Amino acid sequence: MVASASRSTRRRPAPGETGLILVFGQTGQVAQEIAGLSQDVVLLGRAVCDVAEAGAARAAILEQRPTFVVNAAAYTAVDKAETEPDLAAKINSAAPGEMAAACAELGIPLVHISTDYVFDGGGVSPFLPTDPTNPRNAYGRSKLAGEGGVRVAGGAFAILRTSWVFSAHGSNFVKTMLRLSETRSHLTVVADQIGGPTPAADIASACVTIAERLEEDPTLSGAYHFSGAPDVNWADFAREIFRQAGRNVTVEDIPSSAYPTPAERPKNSRLNCDSLSVFGLERPDWREGLSKVLHELGALK
């Protein structure tokens, strides 16, 4: 259930109890999963709070006065961002900084979801949170700028970079593969991009855990990585989807060059997630998460 009561009617959370969680984003994958974790969640979609409008995010935070904030709202149309960089910047760059400043003013933590696209995708080693950033497309640049706004606000924060998010909600690779398998028995899928598919449910749970720890210890503020294990390429990810779903689909490996897109995708999306240990978190097994999603979609073999 999603709470909508005003702050004045809410009691203060008891020790060990999660208070009001304010989530920017309503229909997105992570937002939907957070809504299932607590009865005291407010999801703010565009119809209620358009974060592209200056001042909207700040006003919402000051009105709700939550225990902590999760920014799961983003401009995620990677290719379209190449022709709409200004809109991407408003949502991905300006809004997170505004949220962070409002959270700092109230003395509450912000968990801001970011992306592996802030890196250039070079090499084969997993990227550390401290590695130099070098985004290769407009979407990545807008997300990196948003990280910068969060860092300088002066409050408690976690920038949680993740990759290849999937769930039973919204649009994602798993649902696309299932849809295509309804009419095709042979698919070509890119095999030279490697990363960690990440269940949105695990990201949601991690966001809450991290925020609660930041309440106790703001010195843990910083950038962290969270992605599923083991790392895999898109073609093998597709094969596992079809295996678990019992779909008789042949997957043919192709290079990225055979599937050109307006925005360049990183070939190396591996993320080093070791620093999550300070929150007691480990990389989730995406294959287990996939099984749960397929069950939720009614697509398990």
mmCIF file of C-alpha atoms in Angstrom:
data_model
loop_
_atom_site.group_PDB
_atom_site.id
_atom_site.type_symbol
_atom_site.label_atom_id
_atom_site.label_comp_id
_atom_site.label_asym_id
_atom_site.label_seq_id
_atom_site.Cartn_x
_atom_site.Cartn_y
_atom_site.Cartn_z
ATOM 1 C CA MET A 1 0.000 0.000 0.000
ATOM 2 C CA VAL A 2 1.245 3.508 -0.772
ATOM 3 C CA ALA A 3 0.721 6.071 1.961
ATOM 4 C CA SER A 4 -0.672 9.501 1.157
ATOM 5 C CA ALA A 5 -1.408 10.966 4.597
ATOM 6 C CA SER A 6 -0.016 14.387 5.426
ATOM 7 C CA ARG A 7 3.058 14.667 7.627
ATOM 8 C CA SER A 8 1.059 16.169 10.474
ATOM 9 C CA THR A 9 -0.866 12.899 10.968
ATOM 10 C CA ARG A 10 2.211 10.701 11.080
ATOM 11 C CA ARG A 11 3.803 9.604 14.312
ATOM 12 C CA ARG A 12 7.569 9.526 14.650
ATOM 13 C CA PRO A 13 9.035 6.091 13.854
ATOM 14 C CA ALA A 14 10.052 3.947 16.808
ATOM 15 C CA PRO A 15 13.680 2.779 17.047
ATOM 16 C CA GLY A 16 14.368 0.236 14.327
ATOM 17 C CA GLU A 17 11.201 1.213 12.455
ATOM 18 C CA THR A 18 11.237 2.756 9.006
ATOM 19 C CA GLY A 19 9.440 6.121 8.822
ATOM 20 C CA LEU A 20 8.056 7.851 5.761
ATOM 21 C CA ILE A 21 9.916 7.072 2.560
ATOM 22 C CA LEU A 22 9.536 9.686 -0.160
ATOM 23 C CA VAL A 23 10.290 8.293 -3.617
ATOM 24 C CA PHE A 24 10.613 10.404 -6.724
ATOM 25 C CA GLY A 25 9.284 8.248 -9.543
ATOM 26 C CA GLN A 26 6.006 6.373 -9.606
ATOM 27 C CA THR A 27 5.745 3.947 -12.488
ATOM 28 C CA GLY A 28 9.445 3.106 -12.671
ATOM 29 C CA GLN A 29 10.819 -0.287 -11.764
ATOM 30 C CA VAL A 30 12.613 0.632 -8.537
ATOM 31 C CA ALA A 31 9.844 2.930 -7.319
ATOM 32 C CA GLN A 32 7.263 0.182 -7.745
ATOM 33 C CA GLU A 33 9.423 -2.241 -5.783
ATOM 34 C CA ILE A 34 10.004 0.227 -2.928
ATOM 35 C CA ALA A 35 6.236 0.688 -2.655
ATOM 36 C CA GLY A 36 5.978 -2.992 -1.770
ATOM 37 C CA LEU A 37 8.476 -2.756 1.087
ATOM 38 C CA SER A 38 6.571 -0.483 3.453
ATOM 39 C CA GLN A 39 3.080 0.825 4.141
ATOM 40 C CA ASP A 40 4.472 4.322 4.619
ATOM 41 C CA VAL A 41 5.705 5.212 1.157
ATOM 42 C CA VAL A 42 4.838 8.216 -0.972
ATOM 43 C CA LEU A 43 5.546 7.846 -4.685
ATOM 44 C CA LEU A 44 5.695 11.084 -6.631
ATOM 45 C CA GLY A 45 5.129 10.742 -10.366
ATOM 46 C CA ARG A 46 5.261 13.435 -12.999
ATOM 47 C CA ALA A 47 1.553 14.242 -12.701
ATOM 48 C CA VAL A 48 2.025 15.240 -9.051
ATOM 49 C CA CYS A 49 5.611 16.483 -9.109
ATOM 50 C CA ASP A 50 7.324 17.194 -12.417
ATOM 51 C CA VAL A 51 10.967 17.252 -11.377
ATOM 52 C CA ALA A 52 11.834 18.954 -14.679
ATOM 53 C CA GLU A 53 10.242 22.090 -13.226
ATOM 54 C CA ALA A 54 12.650 24.071 -11.067
ATOM 55 C CA GLY A 55 11.583 24.090 -7.426
ATOM 56 C CA ALA A 56 9.101 21.213 -7.706
ATOM 57 C CA ALA A 57 11.283 18.582 -6.038
ATOM 58 C CA ARG A 58 12.307 20.915 -3.219
ATOM 59 C CA ALA A 59 8.701 21.879 -2.514
ATOM 60 C CA ALA A 60 7.647 18.228 -2.357
ATOM 61 C CA ILE A 61 10.374 17.310 0.109
ATOM 62 C CA LEU A 62 9.647 20.268 2.384
ATOM 63 C CA GLU A 63 5.934 19.481 2.303
ATOM 64 C CA GLN A 64 6.269 15.768 3.078
ATOM 65 C CA ARG A 65 9.213 16.031 5.499
ATOM 66 C CA PRO A 66 10.079 12.334 5.115
ATOM 67 C CA THR A 67 12.532 10.215 7.056
ATOM 68 C CA PHE A 68 14.575 9.836 3.882
ATOM 69 C CA VAL A 69 14.307 10.315 0.129
ATOM 70 C CA VAL A 70 15.036 7.966 -2.768
ATOM 71 C CA ASN A 71 15.441 9.501 -6.196
ATOM 72 C CA ALA A 72 14.283 6.818 -8.617
ATOM 73 C CA ALA A 73 13.102 9.360 -11.199
ATOM 74 C CA ALA A 74 15.210 9.778 -14.315
ATOM 75 C CA TYR A 75 15.179 10.569 -17.990
ATOM 76 C CA THR A 76 16.132 7.098 -19.236
ATOM 77 C CA ALA A 77 15.524 7.348 -22.997
ATOM 78 C CA VAL A 78 19.216 6.886 -23.763
ATOM 79 C CA ASP A 79 19.001 7.375 -27.525
ATOM 80 C CA LYS A 80 16.454 10.191 -27.343
ATOM 81 C CA ALA A 81 18.705 12.080 -24.929
ATOM 82 C CA GLU A 82 21.058 12.708 -27.847
ATOM 83 C CA THR A 83 18.439 15.063 -29.331
ATOM 84 C CA GLU A 84 16.890 16.194 -26.019
ATOM 85 C CA PRO A 85 19.947 16.972 -23.879
ATOM 86 C CA ASP A 86 18.298 19.972 -22.205
ATOM 87 C CA LEU A 87 15.341 17.947 -20.935
ATOM 88 C CA ALA A 88 17.638 15.134 -19.831
ATOM 89 C CA ALA A 89 19.722 17.689 -17.947
ATOM 90 C CA LYS A 90 16.700 19.134 -16.124
ATOM 91 C CA ILE A 91 15.606 15.732 -14.877
ATOM 92 C CA ASN A 92 18.939 13.960 -14.426
ATOM 93 C CA SER A 93 21.197 16.883 -13.494
ATOM 94 C CA ALA A 94 19.319 19.815 -11.933
ATOM 95 C CA ALA A 95 16.616 17.901 -10.045
ATOM 96 C CA PRO A 96 18.933 15.599 -8.032
ATOM 97 C CA GLY A 97 20.943 18.579 -6.838
ATOM 98 C CA GLU A 98 17.739 20.303 -5.789
ATOM 99 C CA MET A 99 16.610 17.196 -3.910
ATOM 100 C CA ALA A 100 19.959 16.887 -2.164
ATOM 101 C CA ALA A 101 19.892 20.525 -1.064
ATOM 102 C CA ALA A 102 16.393 20.139 0.395
ATOM 103 C CA CYS A 103 17.400 16.932 2.187
ATOM 104 C CA ALA A 104 20.471 18.658 3.598
ATOM 105 C CA GLU A 105 18.256 21.457 4.869
ATOM 106 C CA LEU A 106 16.057 18.950 6.721
ATOM 107 C CA GLY A 107 18.982 16.806 7.858
ATOM 108 C CA ILE A 108 17.724 13.636 6.150
ATOM 109 C CA PRO A 109 19.531 11.209 3.809
ATOM 110 C CA LEU A 110 19.096 11.003 0.053
ATOM 111 C CA VAL A 111 19.722 7.854 -1.961
ATOM 112 C CA HIS A 112 20.195 8.812 -5.595
ATOM 113 C CA ILE A 113 20.134 6.049 -8.213
ATOM 114 C CA SER A 114 22.729 6.516 -10.937
ATOM 115 C CA THR A 115 24.210 4.397 -13.695
ATOM 116 C CA ASP A 116 27.224 2.578 -15.094
ATOM 117 C CA TYR A 117 26.944 4.961 -18.075
ATOM 118 C CA VAL A 118 29.000 7.541 -16.173
ATOM 119 C CA PHE A 119 32.018 5.446 -17.219
ATOM 120 C CA ASP A 120 33.392 5.062 -20.734
ATOM 121 C CA GLY A 121 33.074 1.276 -20.812
ATOM 122 C CA GLY A 122 36.728 0.708 -21.589
ATOM 123 C CA GLY A 123 38.833 -2.238 -20.457
ATOM 124 C CA VAL A 124 37.620 -5.424 -18.848
ATOM 125 C CA SER A 125 38.047 -4.743 -15.126
ATOM 126 C CA PRO A 126 35.026 -3.893 -12.959
ATOM 127 C CA PHE A 127 34.817 -0.162 -12.328
ATOM 128 C CA LEU A 128 35.405 1.022 -8.772
ATOM 129 C CA PRO A 129 33.289 3.873 -7.354
ATOM 130 C CA THR A 130 36.490 5.931 -7.213
ATOM 131 C CA ASP A 131 37.527 5.315 -10.829
ATOM 132 C CA PRO A 132 37.610 8.306 -13.206
ATOM 133 C CA THR A 133 34.322 8.927 -14.989
ATOM 134 C CA ASN A 134 34.070 9.574 -18.708
ATOM 135 C CA PRO A 135 30.523 9.213 -20.091
ATOM 136 C CA ARG A 136 30.224 8.569 -23.813
ATOM 137 C CA ASN A 137 26.667 9.791 -24.415
ATOM 138 C CA ALA A 138 24.276 12.580 -23.410
ATOM 139 C CA TYR A 139 22.411 10.384 -20.953
ATOM 140 C CA GLY A 140 25.612 9.464 -19.140
ATOM 141 C CA ARG A 141 26.741 13.085 -19.033
ATOM 142 C CA SER A 142 23.424 14.189 -17.547
ATOM 143 C CA LYS A 143 23.586 11.498 -14.872
ATOM 144 C CA LEU A 144 27.156 12.398 -13.978
ATOM 145 C CA ALA A 145 26.190 16.051 -13.591
ATOM 146 C CA GLY A 146 23.392 14.960 -11.272
ATOM 147 C CA GLU A 147 25.883 13.083 -9.131
ATOM 148 C CA GLY A 148 27.891 16.273 -8.837
ATOM 149 C CA GLY A 149 24.879 18.218 -7.602
ATOM 150 C CA VAL A 150 24.195 15.598 -4.951
ATOM 151 C CA ARG A 151 27.792 15.614 -3.727
ATOM 152 C CA VAL A 152 28.045 19.372 -3.172
ATOM 153 C CA ALA A 153 24.719 19.825 -1.345
ATOM 154 C CA GLY A 154 26.293 19.126 2.029
ATOM 155 C CA GLY A 155 23.883 16.487 3.343
ATOM 156 C CA ALA A 156 24.011 12.740 3.912
ATOM 157 C CA PHE A 157 23.787 10.914 0.588
ATOM 158 C CA ALA A 158 24.494 7.753 -1.316
ATOM 159 C CA ILE A 159 24.941 7.698 -5.068
ATOM 160 C CA LEU A 160 24.001 4.153 -6.038
ATOM 161 C CA ARG A 161 25.235 3.264 -9.514
ATOM 162 C CA THR A 162 23.563 0.235 -10.994
ATOM 163 C CA SER A 163 23.118 -1.474 -14.354
ATOM 164 C CA TRP A 164 20.792 -3.506 -16.563
ATOM 165 C CA VAL A 165 17.747 -3.160 -14.287
ATOM 166 C CA PHE A 166 14.868 -5.587 -14.746
ATOM 167 C CA SER A 167 11.575 -6.430 -13.036
ATOM 168 C CA ALA A 168 7.967 -7.306 -13.770
ATOM 169 C CA HIS A 169 7.243 -3.583 -14.079
ATOM 170 C CA GLY A 170 7.806 -1.073 -16.863
ATOM 171 C CA SER A 171 9.980 -1.716 -19.900
ATOM 172 C CA ASN A 172 13.141 -3.781 -19.663
ATOM 173 C CA PHE A 173 15.220 -6.415 -21.444
ATOM 174 C CA VAL A 174 13.503 -9.396 -19.818
ATOM 175 C CA LYS A 175 10.044 -8.293 -20.884
ATOM 176 C CA THR A 176 11.296 -7.414 -24.367
ATOM 177 C CA MET A 177 12.821 -10.866 -24.834
ATOM 178 C CA LEU A 178 9.641 -12.565 -23.658
ATOM 179 C CA ARG A 179 7.553 -10.465 -26.033
ATOM 180 C CA LEU A 180 9.801 -11.206 -28.998
ATOM 181 C CA SER A 181 9.797 -14.918 -28.205
ATOM 182 C CA GLU A 182 6.039 -15.004 -28.762
ATOM 183 C CA THR A 183 6.548 -14.579 -32.506
ATOM 184 C CA ARG A 184 10.187 -15.494 -33.168
ATOM 185 C CA SER A 185 12.267 -18.616 -32.720
ATOM 186 C CA HIS A 186 15.591 -16.980 -33.610
ATOM 187 C CA LEU A 187 16.993 -13.717 -32.249
ATOM 188 C CA THR A 188 20.265 -11.848 -32.725
ATOM 189 C CA VAL A 189 21.554 -10.276 -29.508
ATOM 190 C CA VAL A 190 24.638 -8.189 -28.775
ATOM 191 C CA ALA A 191 27.390 -10.245 -27.119
ATOM 192 C CA ASP A 192 30.280 -7.783 -26.707
ATOM 193 C CA GLN A 193 28.659 -5.686 -23.968
ATOM 194 C CA ILE A 194 29.159 -7.183 -20.509
ATOM 195 C CA GLY A 195 27.596 -6.194 -17.208
ATOM 196 C CA GLY A 196 25.550 -7.290 -14.238
ATOM 197 C CA PRO A 197 21.780 -7.598 -14.704
ATOM 198 C CA THR A 198 20.164 -6.216 -11.557
ATOM 199 C CA PRO A 199 16.716 -7.055 -10.149
ATOM 200 C CA ALA A 200 14.846 -3.866 -9.256
ATOM 201 C CA ALA A 201 13.571 -5.568 -6.102
ATOM 202 C CA ASP A 202 17.129 -5.921 -4.817
ATOM 203 C CA ILE A 203 17.913 -2.294 -5.670
ATOM 204 C CA ALA A 204 14.824 -1.193 -3.744
ATOM 205 C CA SER A 205 15.809 -3.179 -0.671
ATOM 206 C CA ALA A 206 19.372 -1.857 -0.889
ATOM 207 C CA CYS A 207 18.129 1.733 -1.071
ATOM 208 C CA VAL A 208 16.194 1.353 2.179
ATOM 209 C CA THR A 209 19.076 -0.388 3.951
ATOM 210 C CA ILE A 210 21.553 2.273 2.853
ATOM 211 C CA ALA A 211 19.272 5.166 3.824
ATOM 212 C CA GLU A 212 18.698 3.743 7.289
ATOM 213 C CA ARG A 213 22.447 3.361 7.836
ATOM 214 C CA LEU A 214 23.052 6.910 6.625
ATOM 215 C CA GLU A 215 20.593 8.131 9.247
ATOM 216 C CA GLU A 216 22.836 6.533 11.861
ATOM 217 C CA ASP A 217 26.167 7.407 10.261
ATOM 218 C CA PRO A 218 26.230 10.240 7.683
ATOM 219 C CA THR A 219 29.994 9.771 7.285
ATOM 220 C CA LEU A 220 29.184 6.791 5.058
ATOM 221 C CA SER A 221 28.058 9.251 2.387
ATOM 222 C CA GLY A 222 29.556 8.631 -1.040
ATOM 223 C CA ALA A 223 29.225 6.698 -4.280
ATOM 224 C CA TYR A 224 28.571 2.965 -4.285
ATOM 225 C CA HIS A 225 28.017 0.301 -6.921
ATOM 226 C CA PHE A 226 25.250 -2.277 -6.894
ATOM 227 C CA SER A 227 24.745 -4.793 -9.687
ATOM 228 C CA GLY A 228 23.752 -8.417 -10.023
ATOM 229 C CA ALA A 229 26.188 -11.311 -10.281
ATOM 230 C CA PRO A 230 27.655 -12.970 -12.218
ATOM 231 C CA ASP A 231 28.597 -10.577 -14.992
ATOM 232 C CA VAL A 232 27.269 -11.676 -18.361
ATOM 233 C CA ASN A 233 26.770 -10.423 -21.902
ATOM 234 C CA TRP A 234 23.347 -9.558 -23.305
ATOM 235 C CA ALA A 235 23.181 -12.685 -25.483
ATOM 236 C CA ASP A 236 23.816 -15.025 -22.567
ATOM 237 C CA PHE A 237 21.360 -13.055 -20.446
ATOM 238 C CA ALA A 238 18.764 -13.696 -23.148
ATOM 239 C CA ARG A 239 19.601 -17.396 -23.213
ATOM 240 C CA GLU A 240 19.023 -17.685 -19.475
ATOM 241 C CA ILE A 241 15.686 -15.900 -19.806
ATOM 242 C CA PHE A 242 14.544 -18.385 -22.443
ATOM 243 C CA ARG A 243 15.935 -21.350 -20.507
ATOM 244 C CA GLN A 244 14.060 -20.463 -17.346
ATOM 245 C CA ALA A 245 10.903 -19.558 -19.246
ATOM 246 C CA GLY A 246 11.034 -22.735 -21.321
ATOM 247 C CA ARG A 247 11.017 -20.814 -24.591
ATOM 248 C CA ASN A 248 12.481 -22.574 -27.641
ATOM 249 C CA VAL A 249 14.425 -19.604 -29.004
ATOM 250 C CA THR A 250 17.875 -19.702 -30.603
ATOM 251 C CA VAL A 251 20.095 -16.731 -29.744
ATOM 252 C CA GLU A 252 22.779 -15.693 -32.220
ATOM 253 C CA ASP A 253 25.670 -13.551 -30.931
ATOM 254 C CA ILE A 254 26.310 -10.288 -32.784
ATOM 255 C CA PRO A 255 28.740 -7.390 -32.170
ATOM 256 C CA SER A 256 27.546 -3.932 -31.164
ATOM 257 C CA SER A 257 28.523 -2.717 -34.627
ATOM 258 C CA ALA A 258 25.771 -4.880 -36.100
ATOM 259 C CA TYR A 259 23.153 -3.116 -33.972
ATOM 260 C CA PRO A 260 23.972 0.613 -34.254
ATOM 261 C CA THR A 261 22.194 3.058 -31.949
ATOM 262 C CA PRO A 262 22.230 6.883 -31.780
ATOM 263 C CA ALA A 263 23.882 6.754 -28.350
ATOM 264 C CA GLU A 264 27.038 4.732 -27.811
ATOM 265 C CA ARG A 265 26.683 1.981 -25.213
ATOM 266 C CA PRO A 266 29.562 0.971 -22.929
ATOM 267 C CA LYS A 267 31.026 -2.431 -23.721
ATOM 268 C CA ASN A 268 32.294 -2.867 -20.175
ATOM 269 C CA SER A 269 29.530 -2.289 -17.625
ATOM 270 C CA ARG A 270 31.134 -4.403 -14.916
ATOM 271 C CA LEU A 271 30.883 -2.723 -11.500
ATOM 272 C CA ASN A 272 33.011 -3.477 -8.453
ATOM 273 C CA CYS A 273 30.513 -3.651 -5.584
ATOM 274 C CA ASP A 274 32.880 -4.535 -2.730
ATOM 275 C CA SER A 275 32.354 -1.250 -0.874
ATOM 276 C CA LEU A 276 28.724 -2.233 -0.218
ATOM 277 C CA SER A 277 30.026 -4.388 2.623
ATOM 278 C CA VAL A 278 29.863 -1.346 4.918
ATOM 279 C CA PHE A 279 26.065 -1.660 4.652
ATOM 280 C CA GLY A 280 26.104 -5.435 5.013
ATOM 281 C CA LEU A 281 25.110 -5.806 1.348
ATOM 282 C CA GLU A 282 26.356 -8.202 -1.304
ATOM 283 C CA ARG A 283 25.721 -8.524 -5.019
ATOM 284 C CA PRO A 284 22.458 -10.401 -5.636
ATOM 285 C CA ASP A 285 22.359 -13.427 -7.933
ATOM 286 C CA TRP A 286 20.403 -12.078 -10.889
ATOM 287 C CA ARG A 287 19.413 -15.600 -11.947
ATOM 288 C CA GLU A 288 17.424 -16.001 -8.735
ATOM 289 C CA GLY A 289 15.917 -12.566 -9.260
ATOM 290 C CA LEU A 290 15.024 -13.535 -12.817
ATOM 291 C CA SER A 291 13.163 -16.602 -11.581
ATOM 292 C CA LYS A 292 11.076 -14.430 -9.247
ATOM 293 C CA VAL A 293 10.290 -11.944 -12.019
ATOM 294 C CA LEU A 294 9.278 -14.692 -14.434
ATOM 295 C CA HIS A 295 7.037 -16.153 -11.733
ATOM 296 C CA GLU A 296 5.470 -12.746 -11.189
ATOM 297 C CA LEU A 297 4.875 -12.414 -14.923
ATOM 298 C CA GLY A 298 3.445 -15.913 -15.128
ATOM 299 C CA ALA A 299 6.216 -16.879 -17.537
ATOM 300 C CA LEU A 300 8.083 -19.577 -15.609
ATOM 301 C CA LYS A 301 8.501 -22.954 -17.289
#
